[in-house]
């Protein structure tokens, strides 16, 4: 496998990141995970915009332009013979780079940018989920960023696995359902589509935004509302969204069956058409 590191493509086994890199030592950085279809990174502009906004939030200057990063993604797909792959995953990681020991920011940071590209498996047809112990903290500055520290999410996913569930559902500090370990949540109540509000506890996902934009065009009312665990298990349907898997229905939460909602399939079909259109426009 080949990677793109700080402007050059190299074999993954030969690429070197400084042992003093703050991304490795402190989780001081951001990342984006993107779906590529037939050599095109889906919603690349939106992902790079989120990365730039996040970098601005943490006081980090992105050392490459969006055009340079877009070209890097395309070159890396070709270098890994993935330009014709129906599904590939691109992971772009940005760190503050190497620095002296301690927490203080380096006076002249030298950011590290790493991009990887691998084949992506088809999304699951459905998922089961379990509500887990780790909570999303709306007061944390990193809660709304695609930040490197993901230990809470890792532990949440492992707890779900121990409960024989495929995905973890995390509550916020007030006890409302926030999101999955790496996905946003939607539920159906009758003909209305609901998703937890963007008030600091969730990462506002790229696919989440696309679904909220698509819904009105299909005659579906979509709203942001607080969702309690009790409200979730009584829902008329539910699904998760992220950039790699798109929309995946939830079939069970904490062992309780969640009905399949036909409107989820309608949204999924519309989303697939949106992906096709986005690829043709690039």
CSV table of C-alpha atoms in Angstrom, one decimal:
chain,number,residue,atom,x,y,z
A,1,UNK,CA,0.0,0.0,0.0
A,2,UNK,CA,1.2,3.5,-0.8
A,3,UNK,CA,0.4,6.7,1.2
A,4,UNK,CA,0.7,10.4,0.6
A,5,UNK,CA,2.8,12.0,3.2
A,6,UNK,CA,3.7,15.7,3.3
A,7,UNK,CA,3.6,16.1,-0.5
A,8,UNK,CA,5.1,12.8,-1.6
A,9,UNK,CA,3.7,9.3,-2.3
A,10,UNK,CA,5.7,6.5,-0.7
A,11,UNK,CA,5.3,2.9,0.3
A,12,UNK,CA,3.5,2.7,3.6
A,13,UNK,CA,6.3,0.6,5.1
A,14,UNK,CA,8.9,3.3,4.2
A,15,UNK,CA,6.9,6.4,5.2
A,16,UNK,CA,8.2,8.0,8.4
A,17,UNK,CA,6.5,10.3,10.9
A,18,UNK,CA,8.6,12.1,13.5
A,19,UNK,CA,8.4,10.3,16.9
A,20,UNK,CA,7.8,13.7,18.4
A,21,UNK,CA,4.7,14.3,16.3
A,22,UNK,CA,2.0,15.7,18.5
A,23,UNK,CA,-0.7,13.8,16.7
A,24,UNK,CA,0.9,10.5,17.9
A,25,UNK,CA,1.8,11.8,21.4
A,26,UNK,CA,-1.1,14.0,22.2
A,27,UNK,CA,-3.9,13.4,19.7
A,28,UNK,CA,-3.3,17.0,18.5
A,29,UNK,CA,-4.9,17.0,15.1
A,30,UNK,CA,-7.9,16.3,12.9
A,31,UNK,CA,-8.9,13.8,10.3
A,32,UNK,CA,-11.5,13.2,7.5
A,33,UNK,CA,-12.7,9.8,6.1
A,34,UNK,CA,-14.1,9.9,2.6
A,35,UNK,CA,-15.7,7.5,0.2
A,36,UNK,CA,-14.2,7.3,-3.2
A,37,UNK,CA,-16.2,5.8,-6.1
A,38,UNK,CA,-14.5,5.0,-9.4
A,39,UNK,CA,-11.7,7.4,-8.7
A,40,UNK,CA,-13.8,10.3,-7.4
A,41,UNK,CA,-13.8,11.3,-3.7
A,42,UNK,CA,-17.5,11.9,-2.7
A,43,UNK,CA,-18.3,15.3,-1.2
A,44,UNK,CA,-14.6,16.1,-1.3
A,45,UNK,CA,-15.2,19.8,-1.1
A,46,UNK,CA,-17.4,19.5,1.9
A,47,UNK,CA,-14.9,17.3,3.7
A,48,UNK,CA,-12.0,19.7,3.0
A,49,UNK,CA,-14.1,22.6,4.1
A,50,UNK,CA,-14.8,20.9,7.4
A,51,UNK,CA,-11.1,20.1,7.8
A,52,UNK,CA,-10.2,23.8,7.2
A,53,UNK,CA,-12.8,25.0,9.7
A,54,UNK,CA,-11.6,22.6,12.3
A,55,UNK,CA,-8.0,23.6,11.7
A,56,UNK,CA,-8.9,27.2,12.1
A,57,UNK,CA,-10.7,26.3,15.4
A,58,UNK,CA,-7.6,24.7,16.9
A,59,UNK,CA,-5.3,27.4,15.5
A,60,UNK,CA,-3.6,25.3,12.9
A,61,UNK,CA,-2.7,26.5,9.4
A,62,UNK,CA,-3.3,23.8,6.7
A,63,UNK,CA,-0.1,23.6,4.8
A,64,UNK,CA,-1.7,22.6,1.5
A,65,UNK,CA,-4.5,24.2,-0.5
A,66,UNK,CA,-7.8,22.3,-1.1
A,67,UNK,CA,-6.8,21.9,-4.8
A,68,UNK,CA,-3.5,20.3,-3.8
A,69,UNK,CA,-5.2,18.0,-1.4
A,70,UNK,CA,-7.8,17.0,-4.0
A,71,UNK,CA,-5.0,16.2,-6.5
A,72,UNK,CA,-3.2,14.3,-3.8
A,73,UNK,CA,-6.3,12.1,-3.2
A,74,UNK,CA,-6.6,11.4,-6.9
A,75,UNK,CA,-2.9,10.6,-7.3
A,76,UNK,CA,-3.0,8.2,-4.3
A,77,UNK,CA,-6.0,6.3,-5.6
A,78,UNK,CA,-4.2,5.8,-8.9
A,79,UNK,CA,-1.0,4.8,-7.1
A,80,UNK,CA,-2.9,2.1,-5.2
A,81,UNK,CA,-4.8,0.9,-8.4
A,82,UNK,CA,-8.1,2.1,-6.9
A,83,UNK,CA,-9.0,4.6,-9.5
A,84,UNK,CA,-11.6,2.1,-10.9
A,85,UNK,CA,-12.7,0.7,-7.6
A,86,UNK,CA,-16.5,0.9,-7.0
A,87,UNK,CA,-15.7,1.7,-3.3
A,88,UNK,CA,-12.5,2.9,-1.6
A,89,UNK,CA,-11.8,4.7,1.6
A,90,UNK,CA,-9.6,7.8,1.8
A,91,UNK,CA,-8.4,8.9,5.2
A,92,UNK,CA,-6.8,12.3,5.5
A,93,UNK,CA,-5.0,13.0,8.8
A,94,UNK,CA,-3.7,16.4,9.8
A,95,UNK,CA,-1.5,16.9,12.9
A,96,UNK,CA,0.3,19.9,14.4
A,97,UNK,CA,3.5,18.1,13.7
A,98,UNK,CA,6.6,17.5,15.9
A,99,UNK,CA,7.1,19.7,18.9
A,100,UNK,CA,9.0,19.8,22.2
A,101,UNK,CA,7.9,17.9,25.2
A,102,UNK,CA,4.8,19.2,27.1
A,103,UNK,CA,1.5,20.7,26.1
A,104,UNK,CA,2.5,24.2,25.0
A,105,UNK,CA,2.0,24.7,21.3
A,106,UNK,CA,5.3,24.8,19.3
A,107,UNK,CA,6.1,28.4,18.3
A,108,UNK,CA,6.6,27.4,14.6
A,109,UNK,CA,4.5,24.3,13.9
A,110,UNK,CA,5.4,22.1,11.0
A,111,UNK,CA,2.1,20.2,10.4
A,112,UNK,CA,2.0,16.6,9.2
A,113,UNK,CA,-0.5,15.6,6.5
A,114,UNK,CA,-1.0,11.9,5.8
A,115,UNK,CA,-3.5,10.4,3.3
A,116,UNK,CA,-4.2,6.7,3.0
A,117,UNK,CA,-6.4,4.8,0.5
A,118,UNK,CA,-7.7,1.3,0.9
A,119,UNK,CA,-10.6,-0.8,-0.6
A,120,UNK,CA,-13.9,-0.3,1.2
A,121,UNK,CA,-16.3,-3.1,2.0
A,122,UNK,CA,-19.9,-2.8,1.0
A,123,UNK,CA,-22.0,-1.3,3.8
A,124,UNK,CA,-24.1,-3.7,6.0
A,125,UNK,CA,-27.7,-4.2,5.1
A,126,UNK,CA,-28.7,-3.4,8.7
A,127,UNK,CA,-27.2,-3.0,12.1
A,128,UNK,CA,-28.0,-3.7,15.7
A,129,UNK,CA,-27.0,-1.3,18.4
A,130,UNK,CA,-26.6,-1.0,22.2
A,131,UNK,CA,-26.6,2.1,24.3
A,132,UNK,CA,-23.2,2.3,26.0
A,133,UNK,CA,-21.5,3.9,29.0
A,134,UNK,CA,-19.2,6.6,27.4
A,135,UNK,CA,-21.0,9.9,26.9
A,136,UNK,CA,-20.6,12.8,24.5
A,137,UNK,CA,-19.7,16.0,26.3
A,138,UNK,CA,-21.2,19.1,24.6
A,139,UNK,CA,-18.9,21.3,26.6
A,140,UNK,CA,-15.8,19.8,25.1
A,141,UNK,CA,-14.3,21.9,22.2
A,142,UNK,CA,-13.4,18.7,20.4
A,143,UNK,CA,-16.9,17.2,20.5
A,144,UNK,CA,-17.9,19.0,17.2
A,145,UNK,CA,-14.6,18.4,15.5
A,146,UNK,CA,-13.3,15.4,13.6
A,147,UNK,CA,-10.5,15.3,16.2
A,148,UNK,CA,-7.9,12.5,16.5
A,149,UNK,CA,-8.6,11.5,20.1
A,150,UNK,CA,-11.2,8.8,19.6
A,151,UNK,CA,-10.7,6.7,22.7
A,152,UNK,CA,-14.3,7.2,24.0
A,153,UNK,CA,-15.6,6.0,20.6
A,154,UNK,CA,-13.2,3.0,20.7
A,155,UNK,CA,-14.4,2.0,24.1
A,156,UNK,CA,-18.0,2.6,23.2
A,157,UNK,CA,-17.6,0.3,20.1
A,158,UNK,CA,-16.0,-2.4,22.3
A,159,UNK,CA,-18.8,-2.2,24.8
A,160,UNK,CA,-21.3,-2.7,22.1
A,161,UNK,CA,-19.4,-5.7,20.8
A,162,UNK,CA,-19.4,-7.2,24.3
A,163,UNK,CA,-23.2,-6.7,24.2
A,164,UNK,CA,-23.4,-8.6,20.9
A,165,UNK,CA,-24.3,-5.4,19.0
A,166,UNK,CA,-22.8,-4.1,15.8
A,167,UNK,CA,-22.8,-0.4,16.8
A,168,UNK,CA,-22.7,1.7,19.9
A,169,UNK,CA,-25.2,4.5,20.7
A,170,UNK,CA,-23.8,7.2,22.9
A,171,UNK,CA,-25.8,9.5,25.1
A,172,UNK,CA,-24.9,13.1,25.9
A,173,UNK,CA,-24.4,14.3,29.4
A,174,UNK,CA,-28.1,15.1,29.8
A,175,UNK,CA,-29.1,11.5,28.9
A,176,UNK,CA,-30.3,12.2,25.4
A,177,UNK,CA,-29.2,10.0,22.5
A,178,UNK,CA,-26.4,11.8,20.6
A,179,UNK,CA,-24.9,9.6,18.0
A,180,UNK,CA,-23.2,6.3,17.3
A,181,UNK,CA,-19.5,5.6,17.7
A,182,UNK,CA,-18.8,6.9,14.2
A,183,UNK,CA,-22.2,7.8,12.7
A,184,UNK,CA,-25.2,10.1,13.1
A,185,UNK,CA,-28.6,8.9,14.1
A,186,UNK,CA,-32.1,9.4,12.5
A,187,UNK,CA,-35.4,8.0,13.7
A,188,UNK,CA,-38.9,8.0,12.1
A,189,UNK,CA,-42.0,9.0,14.1
A,190,UNK,CA,-44.8,8.4,11.7
A,191,UNK,CA,-43.9,10.3,8.5
A,192,UNK,CA,-41.5,12.7,10.3
A,193,UNK,CA,-37.8,12.2,10.3
A,194,UNK,CA,-35.9,13.3,13.5
A,195,UNK,CA,-32.2,13.6,14.3
A,196,UNK,CA,-30.5,14.9,17.4
A,197,UNK,CA,-29.8,18.6,17.3
A,198,UNK,CA,-26.4,20.1,16.6
A,199,UNK,CA,-25.8,21.6,20.0
A,200,UNK,CA,-22.2,20.5,20.6
A,201,UNK,CA,-22.6,16.8,21.5
A,202,UNK,CA,-22.6,15.5,18.0
A,203,UNK,CA,-20.2,15.7,15.0
A,204,UNK,CA,-22.4,17.3,12.3
A,205,UNK,CA,-21.8,14.7,9.6
A,206,UNK,CA,-21.5,15.3,5.8
A,207,UNK,CA,-24.0,12.5,5.1
A,208,UNK,CA,-26.3,13.8,7.9
A,209,UNK,CA,-26.4,17.2,6.1
A,210,UNK,CA,-27.1,15.6,2.8
A,211,UNK,CA,-30.1,13.6,4.2
A,212,UNK,CA,-31.5,16.8,5.8
A,213,UNK,CA,-31.3,18.5,2.4
A,214,UNK,CA,-32.8,15.6,0.5
A,215,UNK,CA,-35.8,15.0,2.8
A,216,UNK,CA,-37.9,18.0,1.8
A,217,UNK,CA,-37.4,17.2,-1.9
A,218,UNK,CA,-39.1,13.9,-1.2
A,219,UNK,CA,-41.9,15.4,0.7
A,220,UNK,CA,-40.5,14.3,4.1
A,221,UNK,CA,-40.6,16.6,7.1
A,222,UNK,CA,-37.2,16.5,8.9
A,223,UNK,CA,-36.5,18.1,12.2
A,224,UNK,CA,-33.8,18.3,14.8
A,225,UNK,CA,-35.1,17.2,18.2
A,226,UNK,CA,-33.9,15.7,21.5
A,227,UNK,CA,-34.3,12.0,21.4
A,228,UNK,CA,-34.5,10.0,24.7
A,229,UNK,CA,-33.6,6.3,24.8
A,230,UNK,CA,-37.3,5.6,25.4
A,231,UNK,CA,-38.3,7.6,22.3
A,232,UNK,CA,-35.7,5.7,20.2
A,233,UNK,CA,-37.0,2.2,21.1
A,234,UNK,CA,-40.6,3.3,20.3
A,235,UNK,CA,-39.6,4.7,16.9
A,236,UNK,CA,-41.2,3.6,13.7
A,237,UNK,CA,-37.8,3.1,12.2
A,238,UNK,CA,-34.2,4.3,12.6
A,239,UNK,CA,-31.0,4.5,10.6
A,240,UNK,CA,-27.4,5.6,10.9
A,241,UNK,CA,-25.4,7.7,8.5
A,242,UNK,CA,-21.7,8.3,7.8
A,243,UNK,CA,-19.6,8.9,4.7
A,244,UNK,CA,-18.5,5.4,4.1
A,245,UNK,CA,-21.7,3.4,4.7
A,246,UNK,CA,-24.3,6.0,3.6
A,247,UNK,CA,-27.6,5.1,5.2
A,248,UNK,CA,-27.9,1.8,7.2
A,249,UNK,CA,-31.1,0.9,9.0
A,250,UNK,CA,-31.1,0.0,12.7
A,251,UNK,CA,-32.9,-3.3,13.3
A,252,UNK,CA,-32.5,-3.7,17.0
A,253,UNK,CA,-31.5,-1.5,20.0
A,254,UNK,CA,-30.7,-3.1,23.3
A,255,UNK,CA,-32.3,-6.3,22.1
A,256,UNK,CA,-35.6,-4.5,21.2
A,257,UNK,CA,-36.7,-4.8,17.5
A,258,UNK,CA,-36.9,-1.6,15.5
A,259,UNK,CA,-39.4,-1.7,12.6
A,260,UNK,CA,-38.1,-1.4,9.1
A,261,UNK,CA,-39.4,1.9,7.6
A,262,UNK,CA,-40.0,1.9,3.8
A,263,UNK,CA,-39.1,5.6,3.7
A,264,UNK,CA,-35.5,4.8,4.6
A,265,UNK,CA,-35.2,2.9,1.3
A,266,UNK,CA,-36.6,6.0,-0.5
A,267,UNK,CA,-34.0,8.2,1.1
A,268,UNK,CA,-31.2,5.7,0.4
A,269,UNK,CA,-32.1,5.6,-3.3
A,270,UNK,CA,-32.2,9.4,-3.5
A,271,UNK,CA,-28.8,9.6,-1.7
A,272,UNK,CA,-27.3,7.1,-4.2
A,273,UNK,CA,-28.5,9.3,-7.0
A,274,UNK,CA,-26.9,12.3,-5.3
A,275,UNK,CA,-23.6,10.4,-5.1
A,276,UNK,CA,-23.7,9.5,-8.8
A,277,UNK,CA,-24.5,13.1,-9.7
A,278,UNK,CA,-21.6,14.4,-7.5
A,279,UNK,CA,-19.2,12.0,-9.2
A,280,UNK,CA,-20.2,13.2,-12.7
A,281,UNK,CA,-19.8,16.8,-11.7
A,282,UNK,CA,-16.1,16.3,-10.7
